Structures are given as structure tokens and as C-alpha cells.
CSV table of C-alpha atoms in Angstrom, one decimal:
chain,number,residue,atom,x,y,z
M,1,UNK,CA,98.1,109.2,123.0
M,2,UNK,CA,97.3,113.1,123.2
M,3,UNK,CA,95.5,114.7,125.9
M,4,UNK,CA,92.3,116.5,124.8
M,5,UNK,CA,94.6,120.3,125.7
M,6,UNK,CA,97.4,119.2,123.3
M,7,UNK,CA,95.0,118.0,120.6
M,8,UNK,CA,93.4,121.4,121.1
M,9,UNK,CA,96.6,123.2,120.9
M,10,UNK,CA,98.2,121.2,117.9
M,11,UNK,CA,94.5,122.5,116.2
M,12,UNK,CA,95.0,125.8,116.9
M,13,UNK,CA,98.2,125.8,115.5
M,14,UNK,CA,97.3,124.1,112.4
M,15,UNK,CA,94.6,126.5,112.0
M,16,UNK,CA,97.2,129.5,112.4
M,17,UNK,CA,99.3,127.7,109.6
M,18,UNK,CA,96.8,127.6,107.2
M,19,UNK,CA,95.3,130.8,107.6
M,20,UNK,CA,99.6,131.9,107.4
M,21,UNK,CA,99.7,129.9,104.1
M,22,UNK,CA,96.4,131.2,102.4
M,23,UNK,CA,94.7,127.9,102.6
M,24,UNK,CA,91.0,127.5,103.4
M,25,UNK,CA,90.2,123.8,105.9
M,26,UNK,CA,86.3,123.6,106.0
M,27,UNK,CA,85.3,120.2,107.5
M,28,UNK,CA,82.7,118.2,106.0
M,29,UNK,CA,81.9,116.2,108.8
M,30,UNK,CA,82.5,115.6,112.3
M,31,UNK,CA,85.2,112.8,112.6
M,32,UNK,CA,86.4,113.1,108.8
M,33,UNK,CA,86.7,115.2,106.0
M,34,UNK,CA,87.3,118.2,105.1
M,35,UNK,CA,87.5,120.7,102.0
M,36,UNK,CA,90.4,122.7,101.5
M,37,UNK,CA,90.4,126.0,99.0
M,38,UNK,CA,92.8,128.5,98.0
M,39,UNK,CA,94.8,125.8,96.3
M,40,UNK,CA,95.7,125.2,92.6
M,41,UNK,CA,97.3,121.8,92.5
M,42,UNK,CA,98.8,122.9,89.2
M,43,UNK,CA,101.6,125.0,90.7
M,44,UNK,CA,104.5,124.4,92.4
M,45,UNK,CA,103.6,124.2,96.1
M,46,UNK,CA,105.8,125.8,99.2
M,47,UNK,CA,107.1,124.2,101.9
M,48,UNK,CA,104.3,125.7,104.0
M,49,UNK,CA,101.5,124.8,102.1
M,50,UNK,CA,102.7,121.3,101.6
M,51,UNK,CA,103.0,121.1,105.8
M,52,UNK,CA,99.3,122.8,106.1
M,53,UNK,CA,98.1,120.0,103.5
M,54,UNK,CA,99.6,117.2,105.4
M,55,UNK,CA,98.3,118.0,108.8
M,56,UNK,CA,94.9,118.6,107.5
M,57,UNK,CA,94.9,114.7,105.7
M,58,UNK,CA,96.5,113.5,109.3
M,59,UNK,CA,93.9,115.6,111.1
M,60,UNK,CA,90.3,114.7,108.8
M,61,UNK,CA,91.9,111.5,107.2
M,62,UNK,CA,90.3,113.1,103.9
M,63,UNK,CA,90.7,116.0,102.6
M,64,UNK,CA,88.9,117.2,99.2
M,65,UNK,CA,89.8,119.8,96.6
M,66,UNK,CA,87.4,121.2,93.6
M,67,UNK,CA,87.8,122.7,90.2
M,68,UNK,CA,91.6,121.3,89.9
M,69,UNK,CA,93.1,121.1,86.2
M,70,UNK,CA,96.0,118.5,86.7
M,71,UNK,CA,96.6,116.0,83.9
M,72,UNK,CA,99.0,112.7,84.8
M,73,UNK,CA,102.0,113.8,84.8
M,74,UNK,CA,100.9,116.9,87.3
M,75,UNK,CA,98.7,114.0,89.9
M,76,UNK,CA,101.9,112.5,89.9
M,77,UNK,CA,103.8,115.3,90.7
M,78,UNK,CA,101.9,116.7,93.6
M,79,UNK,CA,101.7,112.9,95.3
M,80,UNK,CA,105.2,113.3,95.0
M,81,UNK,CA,105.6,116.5,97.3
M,82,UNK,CA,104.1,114.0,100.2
M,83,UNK,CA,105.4,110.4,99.7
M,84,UNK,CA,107.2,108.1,96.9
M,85,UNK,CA,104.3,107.0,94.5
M,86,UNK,CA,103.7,103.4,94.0
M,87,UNK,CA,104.4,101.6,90.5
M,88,UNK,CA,101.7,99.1,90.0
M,89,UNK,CA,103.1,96.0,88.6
M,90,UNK,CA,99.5,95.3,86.6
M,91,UNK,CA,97.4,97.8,85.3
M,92,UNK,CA,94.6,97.7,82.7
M,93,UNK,CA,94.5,99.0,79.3
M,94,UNK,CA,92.7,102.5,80.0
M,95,UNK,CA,96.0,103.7,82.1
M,96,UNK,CA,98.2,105.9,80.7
M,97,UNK,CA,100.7,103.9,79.0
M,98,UNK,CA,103.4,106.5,79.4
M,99,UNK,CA,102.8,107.4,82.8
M,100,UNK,CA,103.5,104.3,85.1
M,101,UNK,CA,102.1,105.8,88.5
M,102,UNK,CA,98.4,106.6,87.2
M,103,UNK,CA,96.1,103.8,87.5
M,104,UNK,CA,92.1,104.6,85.5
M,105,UNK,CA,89.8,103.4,87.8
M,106,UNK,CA,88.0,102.8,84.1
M,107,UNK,CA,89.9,99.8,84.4
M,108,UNK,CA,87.6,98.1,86.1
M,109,UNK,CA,84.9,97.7,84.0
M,110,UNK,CA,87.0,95.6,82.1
M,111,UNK,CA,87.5,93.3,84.4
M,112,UNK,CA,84.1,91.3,84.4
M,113,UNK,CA,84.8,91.0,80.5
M,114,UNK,CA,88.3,89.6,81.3
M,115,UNK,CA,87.2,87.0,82.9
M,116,UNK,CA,83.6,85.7,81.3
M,117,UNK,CA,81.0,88.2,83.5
M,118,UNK,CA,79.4,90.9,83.0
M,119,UNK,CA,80.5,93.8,85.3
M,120,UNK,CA,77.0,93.8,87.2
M,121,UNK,CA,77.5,89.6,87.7
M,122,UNK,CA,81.5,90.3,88.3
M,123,UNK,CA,80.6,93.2,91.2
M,124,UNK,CA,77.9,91.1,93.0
M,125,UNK,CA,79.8,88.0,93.4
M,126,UNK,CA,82.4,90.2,95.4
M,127,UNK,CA,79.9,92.2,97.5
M,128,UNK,CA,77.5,90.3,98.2
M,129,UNK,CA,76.8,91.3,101.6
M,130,UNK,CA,76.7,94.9,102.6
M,131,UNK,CA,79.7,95.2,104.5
M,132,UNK,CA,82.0,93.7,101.8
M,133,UNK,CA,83.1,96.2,99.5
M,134,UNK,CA,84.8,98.6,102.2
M,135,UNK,CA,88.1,98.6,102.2
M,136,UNK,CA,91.8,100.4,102.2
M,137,UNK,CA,93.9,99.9,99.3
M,138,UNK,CA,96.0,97.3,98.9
M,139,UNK,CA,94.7,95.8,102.3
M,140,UNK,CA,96.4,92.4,101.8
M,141,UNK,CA,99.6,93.8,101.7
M,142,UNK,CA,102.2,93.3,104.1
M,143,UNK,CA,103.2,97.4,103.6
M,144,UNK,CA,99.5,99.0,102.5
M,145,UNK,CA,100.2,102.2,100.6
M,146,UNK,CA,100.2,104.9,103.4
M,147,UNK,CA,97.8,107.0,101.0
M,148,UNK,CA,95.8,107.8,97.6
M,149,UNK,CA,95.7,110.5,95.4
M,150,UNK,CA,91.8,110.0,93.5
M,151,UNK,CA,90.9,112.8,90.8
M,152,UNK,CA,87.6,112.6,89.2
M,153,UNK,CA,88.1,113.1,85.0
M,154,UNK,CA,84.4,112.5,83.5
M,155,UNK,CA,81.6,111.4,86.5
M,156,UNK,CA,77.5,110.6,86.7
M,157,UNK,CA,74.9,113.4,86.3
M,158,UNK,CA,74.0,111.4,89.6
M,159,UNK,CA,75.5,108.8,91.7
M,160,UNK,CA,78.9,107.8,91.7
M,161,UNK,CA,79.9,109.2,95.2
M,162,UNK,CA,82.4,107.6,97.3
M,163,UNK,CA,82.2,107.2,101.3
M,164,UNK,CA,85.1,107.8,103.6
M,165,UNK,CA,85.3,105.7,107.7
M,166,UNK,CA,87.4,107.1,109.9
M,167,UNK,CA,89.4,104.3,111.5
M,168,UNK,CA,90.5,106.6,114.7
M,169,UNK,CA,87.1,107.2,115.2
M,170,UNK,CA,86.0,103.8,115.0
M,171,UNK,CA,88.4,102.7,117.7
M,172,UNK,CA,88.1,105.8,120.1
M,173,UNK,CA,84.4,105.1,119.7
M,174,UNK,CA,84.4,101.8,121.4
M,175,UNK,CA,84.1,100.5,124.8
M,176,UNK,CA,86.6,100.7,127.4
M,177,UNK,CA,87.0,96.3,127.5
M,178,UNK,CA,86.7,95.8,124.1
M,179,UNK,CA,89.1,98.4,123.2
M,180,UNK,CA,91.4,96.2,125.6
M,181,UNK,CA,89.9,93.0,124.2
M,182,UNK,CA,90.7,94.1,120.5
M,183,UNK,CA,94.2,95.5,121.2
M,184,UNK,CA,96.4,92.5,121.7
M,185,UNK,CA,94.2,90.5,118.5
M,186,UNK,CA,96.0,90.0,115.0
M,187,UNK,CA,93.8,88.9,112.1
M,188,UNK,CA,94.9,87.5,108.7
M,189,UNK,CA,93.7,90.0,105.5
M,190,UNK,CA,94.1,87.9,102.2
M,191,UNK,CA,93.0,88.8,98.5
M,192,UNK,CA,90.3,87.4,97.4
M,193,UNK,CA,88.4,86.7,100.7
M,194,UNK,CA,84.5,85.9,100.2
M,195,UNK,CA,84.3,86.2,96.5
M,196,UNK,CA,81.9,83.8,95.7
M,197,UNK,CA,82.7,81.7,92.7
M,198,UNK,CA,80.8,80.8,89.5
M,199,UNK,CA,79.7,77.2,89.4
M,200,UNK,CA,82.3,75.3,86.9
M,201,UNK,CA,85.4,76.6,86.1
M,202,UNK,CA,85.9,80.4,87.2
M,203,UNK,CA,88.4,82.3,85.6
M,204,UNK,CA,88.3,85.2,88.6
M,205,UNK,CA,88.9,82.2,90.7
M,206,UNK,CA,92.0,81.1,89.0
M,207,UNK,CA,93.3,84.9,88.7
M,208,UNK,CA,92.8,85.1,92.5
M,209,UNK,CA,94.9,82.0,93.2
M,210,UNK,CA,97.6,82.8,90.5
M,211,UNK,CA,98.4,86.1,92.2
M,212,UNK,CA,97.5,85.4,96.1
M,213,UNK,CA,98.6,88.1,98.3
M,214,UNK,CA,98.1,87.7,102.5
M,215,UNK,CA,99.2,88.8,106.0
M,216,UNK,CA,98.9,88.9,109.3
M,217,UNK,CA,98.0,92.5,110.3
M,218,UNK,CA,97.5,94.1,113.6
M,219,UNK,CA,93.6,94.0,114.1
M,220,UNK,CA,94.7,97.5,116.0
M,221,UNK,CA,97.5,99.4,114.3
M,222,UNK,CA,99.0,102.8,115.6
M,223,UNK,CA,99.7,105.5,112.9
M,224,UNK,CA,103.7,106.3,112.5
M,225,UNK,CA,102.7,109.6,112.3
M,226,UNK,CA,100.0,110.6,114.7
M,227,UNK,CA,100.1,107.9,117.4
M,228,UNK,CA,96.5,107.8,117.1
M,229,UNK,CA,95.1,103.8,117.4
M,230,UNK,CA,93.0,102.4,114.1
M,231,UNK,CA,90.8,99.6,114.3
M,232,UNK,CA,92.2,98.0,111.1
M,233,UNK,CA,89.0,96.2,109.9
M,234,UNK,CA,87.1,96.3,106.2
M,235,UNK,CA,85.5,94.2,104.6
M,236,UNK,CA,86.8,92.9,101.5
M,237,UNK,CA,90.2,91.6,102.5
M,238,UNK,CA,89.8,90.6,106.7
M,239,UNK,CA,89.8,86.4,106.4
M,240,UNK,CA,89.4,86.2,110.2
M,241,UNK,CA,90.6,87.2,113.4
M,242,UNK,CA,93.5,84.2,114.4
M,243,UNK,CA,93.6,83.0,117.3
M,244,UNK,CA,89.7,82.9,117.8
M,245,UNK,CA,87.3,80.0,116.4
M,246,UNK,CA,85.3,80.8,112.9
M,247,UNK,CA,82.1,81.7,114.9
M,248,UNK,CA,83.6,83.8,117.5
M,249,UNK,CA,85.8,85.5,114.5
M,250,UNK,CA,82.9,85.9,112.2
M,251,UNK,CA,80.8,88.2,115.2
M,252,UNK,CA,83.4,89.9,116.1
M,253,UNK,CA,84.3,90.9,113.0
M,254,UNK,CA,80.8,91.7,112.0
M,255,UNK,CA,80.5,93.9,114.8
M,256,UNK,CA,83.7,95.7,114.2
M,257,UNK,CA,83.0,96.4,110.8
M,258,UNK,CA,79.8,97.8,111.8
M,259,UNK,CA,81.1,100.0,114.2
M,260,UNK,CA,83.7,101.6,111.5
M,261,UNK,CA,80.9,102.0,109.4
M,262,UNK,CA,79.0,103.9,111.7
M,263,UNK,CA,77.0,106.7,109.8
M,264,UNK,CA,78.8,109.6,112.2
M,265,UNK,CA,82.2,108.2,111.4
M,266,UNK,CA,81.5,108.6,107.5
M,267,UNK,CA,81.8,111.4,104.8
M,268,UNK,CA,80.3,111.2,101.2
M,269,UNK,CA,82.0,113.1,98.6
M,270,UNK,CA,79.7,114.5,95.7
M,271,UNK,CA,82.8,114.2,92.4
M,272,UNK,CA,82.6,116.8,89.9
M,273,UNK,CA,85.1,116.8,87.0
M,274,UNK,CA,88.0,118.0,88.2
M,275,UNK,CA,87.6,116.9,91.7
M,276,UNK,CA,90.5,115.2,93.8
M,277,UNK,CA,90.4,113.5,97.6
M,278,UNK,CA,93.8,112.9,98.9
M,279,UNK,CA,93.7,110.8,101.8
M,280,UNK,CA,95.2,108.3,104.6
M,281,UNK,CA,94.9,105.1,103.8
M,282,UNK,CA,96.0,103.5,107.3
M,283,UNK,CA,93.5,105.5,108.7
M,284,UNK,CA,90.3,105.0,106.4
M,285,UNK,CA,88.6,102.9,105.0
M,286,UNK,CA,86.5,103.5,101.6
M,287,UNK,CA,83.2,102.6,100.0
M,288,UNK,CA,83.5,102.6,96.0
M,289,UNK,CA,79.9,103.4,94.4
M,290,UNK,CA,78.3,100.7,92.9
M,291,UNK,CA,75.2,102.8,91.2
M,292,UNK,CA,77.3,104.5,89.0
M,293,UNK,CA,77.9,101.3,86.2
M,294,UNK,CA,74.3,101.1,86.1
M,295,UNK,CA,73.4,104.4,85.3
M,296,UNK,CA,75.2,103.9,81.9
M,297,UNK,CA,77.0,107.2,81.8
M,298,UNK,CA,81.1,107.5,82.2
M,299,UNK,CA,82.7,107.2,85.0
M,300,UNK,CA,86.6,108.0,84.9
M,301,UNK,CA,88.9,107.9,88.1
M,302,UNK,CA,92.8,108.6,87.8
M,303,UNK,CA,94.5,106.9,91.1
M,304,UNK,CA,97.9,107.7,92.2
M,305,UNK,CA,99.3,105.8,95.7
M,306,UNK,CA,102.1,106.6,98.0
M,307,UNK,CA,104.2,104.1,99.2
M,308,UNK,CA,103.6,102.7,102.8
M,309,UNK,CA,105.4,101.2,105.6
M,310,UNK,CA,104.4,97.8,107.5
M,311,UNK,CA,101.8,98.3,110.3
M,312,UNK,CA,102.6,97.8,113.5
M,313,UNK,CA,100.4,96.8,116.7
M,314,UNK,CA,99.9,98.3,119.9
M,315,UNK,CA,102.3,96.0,120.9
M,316,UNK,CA,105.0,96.7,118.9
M,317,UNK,CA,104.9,93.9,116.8
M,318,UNK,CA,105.2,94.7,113.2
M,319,UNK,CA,102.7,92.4,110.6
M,320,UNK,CA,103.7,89.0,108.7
M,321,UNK,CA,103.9,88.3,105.6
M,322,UNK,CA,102.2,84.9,104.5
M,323,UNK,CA,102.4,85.0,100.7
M,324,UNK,CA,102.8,87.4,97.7
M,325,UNK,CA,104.1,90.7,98.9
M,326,UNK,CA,107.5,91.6,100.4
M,327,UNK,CA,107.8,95.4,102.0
M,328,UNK,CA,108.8,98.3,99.5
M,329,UNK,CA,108.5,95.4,96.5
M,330,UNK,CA,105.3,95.6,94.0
């Protein structure tokens, strides 16, 4: 952990390195987000600006750029300048075909189709409460992607935004004794968890159990990079905390989650065409709009990943795999 004068000083100098570098760091909020200019993704990137970049995503967990041109193969190649992008083993038919790292978030509207629903039936049955759809990527992974690349190709008039937590901020914001209470707790994440199935047969259902991925994660991880401690909690793939009862795991997850979710911990991102957020995805967690389908106008998403590594707790102790996923293996 930093004192509050190194943290001071490391901002200082990252403030020194950017201004150095020609980059422009306005945050967007208080714990998270931030918009950097003076940027064009398109072009090959120095060593410095590639340093300033990072820091800022380790310092605001999010960081936002407007007005970018970059087709696939360029996402892919700036993602590359900061980790090794994933490969998805499964991808739907709106992803580029010749470019295996892109995922189109288009894909999902397909989904509800796939499997019998409607997208509006397909969405509900997986959030139906409020805190379920926030969530890192890949969550019930035993090695999490460490972060996304997101650009915004065709968006809403209106709607559509995405919401950022800060998972630093979550944890810092807690109490003394339950930041103690929380620290030595594991939980198990598992795909799948609280979709509600259709009565009969349920072809989601089956999909689910055909391809179930779980672990046991560190319900407080530390970041490899920062030191920083994250209350690793979201909504759509925590099962329960083990080692506590259902009851006692069902309030005290509740009351994590709404603690990460706190309004002051968040930052809402208005996409334009063009439009790309870059950010940690051990640190945050992430909202995806569910207005925008309804609206009726197009909503395309190109998503590139970076490999991750596997969490460890405060303790040291790395997370378990249970089923589906092995580290470095997709």
C-alpha cells in the first residue's frame, strides 16, 4: 500500500510525463475515468506515450478517447502495444471473420434468437434484479483478461451509455472491520449464476451447462501492478461467498455489491462513433446499457481483450479452478 505523499508524487510525475509526451488526462470523475486527447490511435505510438497511456488506465481504471478512426486490424494493433490479445474460442457471426481478436458486441442480439427468446425475454431472464448485470469480463475465469479495448462503430441518437465502478474505490471506501472481515473471504464466480430459466426445456439452460466455466476467486484481490486492494464483487458471475451459509452470503454480497456500485465510485461514458474506452478489468467493473435494443436504432461495439493473469488474495493465495478454464488456455 502507498502512503497518501508517494501517491502524490507518483501523480505528479505522471502528470509531468504526459504533459512531456503531448498527451492531454482530463478526469471525468472523481475515483474513475478520465479522457485523454492529443492521441490518434491510428499511428504508431512511442515508448512514452505508450507509458503515459498505461499509468493513466492504472491511475482512473478507465480511460476514454474520441474521434478515433481505427478499423480491426488497427484495435488490434494498439491492444497489442499493452498486453497479448485474447483469441476467443466462440464468437458470433457479426465478428470479423478474418480478424480472430475482434469480438462485435452486435453479437449479442443474436443470441436471444439462438436460443428460442426474443432479445428483451433473453436480457430480463439474466438481470432480473438490479444489481445483476455488473460485471468484469470473463469473471468466471480462473485468469480474467487483465483489460478491454471497446470502440463504438454505429451508436443511439440516445441511450446506449456504459457505466464504469471502480473496485479500489469500493474497497478503500469501506470500514476499517469489514475491510478486515472481507480480506481473508474467497467466493466462488461461476457462469451462468441467477439466470432464471424458461419453464420446459431451455435451450440457454443447456448452453450454460454444456460450457460451464467456475472458480474460486479472492473476494479481495491485489493488482500485480499497483498493489492497490479490489473488492472483487459483480453481479452476474459471484455464486456466493464459501465458507459462509446462503443467508449470511446472500447479505453480504448484496451489500458489497452495493457499495461498488456506489454513485461516487461510477463514470458514464456518452459513445459517439468512433469512440474507444480502454480499461482495467481487475479493477472495474461494468454496467452494459440495456435501453439501447429498445430504442430500435444500431448499436455496434468492436471488443478486443488482453490476456490476464490469475488473481491472487491478500493472502497470497492464488484462485482455483473448479471447472472449464485452465490459465493462458481459451
Amino acid at each position: 500500500m502507498t502512503t497518501d505523499g508517494t501517491r502524490d508524487e507518483r501523480a505528479a510525475a505522471e502528470r509531468a510525463a504526459a504533459r512531456d509526451a503531448g498527451v492531454g488526462i482530463e478526469p471525468a470523475a472523481g475515483h474513475i475515468g478520465a479522457e485523454i486527447t492529443g492521441v490518434d490511435l491510428t499511428e504508431e505510438l512511442s515508448r512514452e506515450r505508450v507509458a503515459v497511456i498505461e499509468a493513466a488506465v492504472h491511475r482512473w481504471k478507465v480511460v476514454f478517447f474520441r474521434g478515433q478512426r481505427l478499423d480491426h486490424a488497427g484495435h488490434v494493433a494498439f491492444a497489442r502495444r499493452f498486453g497479448r490479445p485474447v483469441v476467443p474460442p466462440r464468437r458470433g457471426g457479426a465478428s470479423p471473420a478474418d480478424v480472430p481478436e475482434v469480438e462485435t458486441t452486435a453479437d449479442r442480439l443474436e443470441l436471444g434468437g439462438r436460443f428460442g427468446m426474443d432479445h428483451d425475454e433473453w436480457l430480463d431472464r439474466r438481470r432480473h434484479t438490479l444489481l445483476r448485470g455488473w460485471h468484469c469480463d470473463h469473471g468466471a475465469r480462473v485468469d480474467p483478461p487483465a483489460a478491454t479495448v471497446l470502440r463504438a462503430e454505429a451508436v443511439p441518437p440516445y441511450g446506449g451509455d456504459t457505466t464504469w465502478a471502480s473496485l479500489a474505490a469500493a474497497y478503500a471506501g469501506l470500514s476499517a472491520p469489514v475491510r478486515a472481515f472481507v480480506d481473508g473471504l474467497r467466493a466462488e464466480h461461476r457462469l451462468g449464476v441467477g439466470y432464471r430459466p424458461r419453464p420446459g426445456d431451455d435451450a440457454y439452460a443447456r448452453h450454460l451447462l454444456d460450457h460451464q466455466v467456475a472458480t474460486v476467486h479472492p473476494l479481495v484481490r491485489v493488482h500485480p501492478v499497483t498493489g492497490e486492494r479490489l473488492l472483487f464483487v459483480n453481479g452476474y458471475y459471484v455464486e456466493r461467498i464459501t465458507g459462509l451459509t446462503r443467508p449470511e452470503s446472500t447479505a453480504v454480497l448484496e451489500m458489497l455489491l452495493e457499495q461498488a456500485t456506489r454513485p461516487e465510485y461510477t463514470v458514464r461514458f456518452r459513445w459517439e462513433p468512433g469512440s474507444v474506452a480502454f480499461w482495467d478489468n481487475r479493477a472495474t467493473i461494468h454496467l452494459a446499457p440495456a435501453d439501447a435494443a429498445r430504442l430500435g436504432h444500431p448499436r455496434i461495439m468492436h471488443r478486443v481483450m488482453l490476456t490476464g493473469e490469475v488473481p491472487t488474495g491478500v493472502d497470497g493465495t492464488p484462485s482455483e479452478p473448479l471447472t472449464g478454464s485452465a490459465p493462458g488456455r481459451w
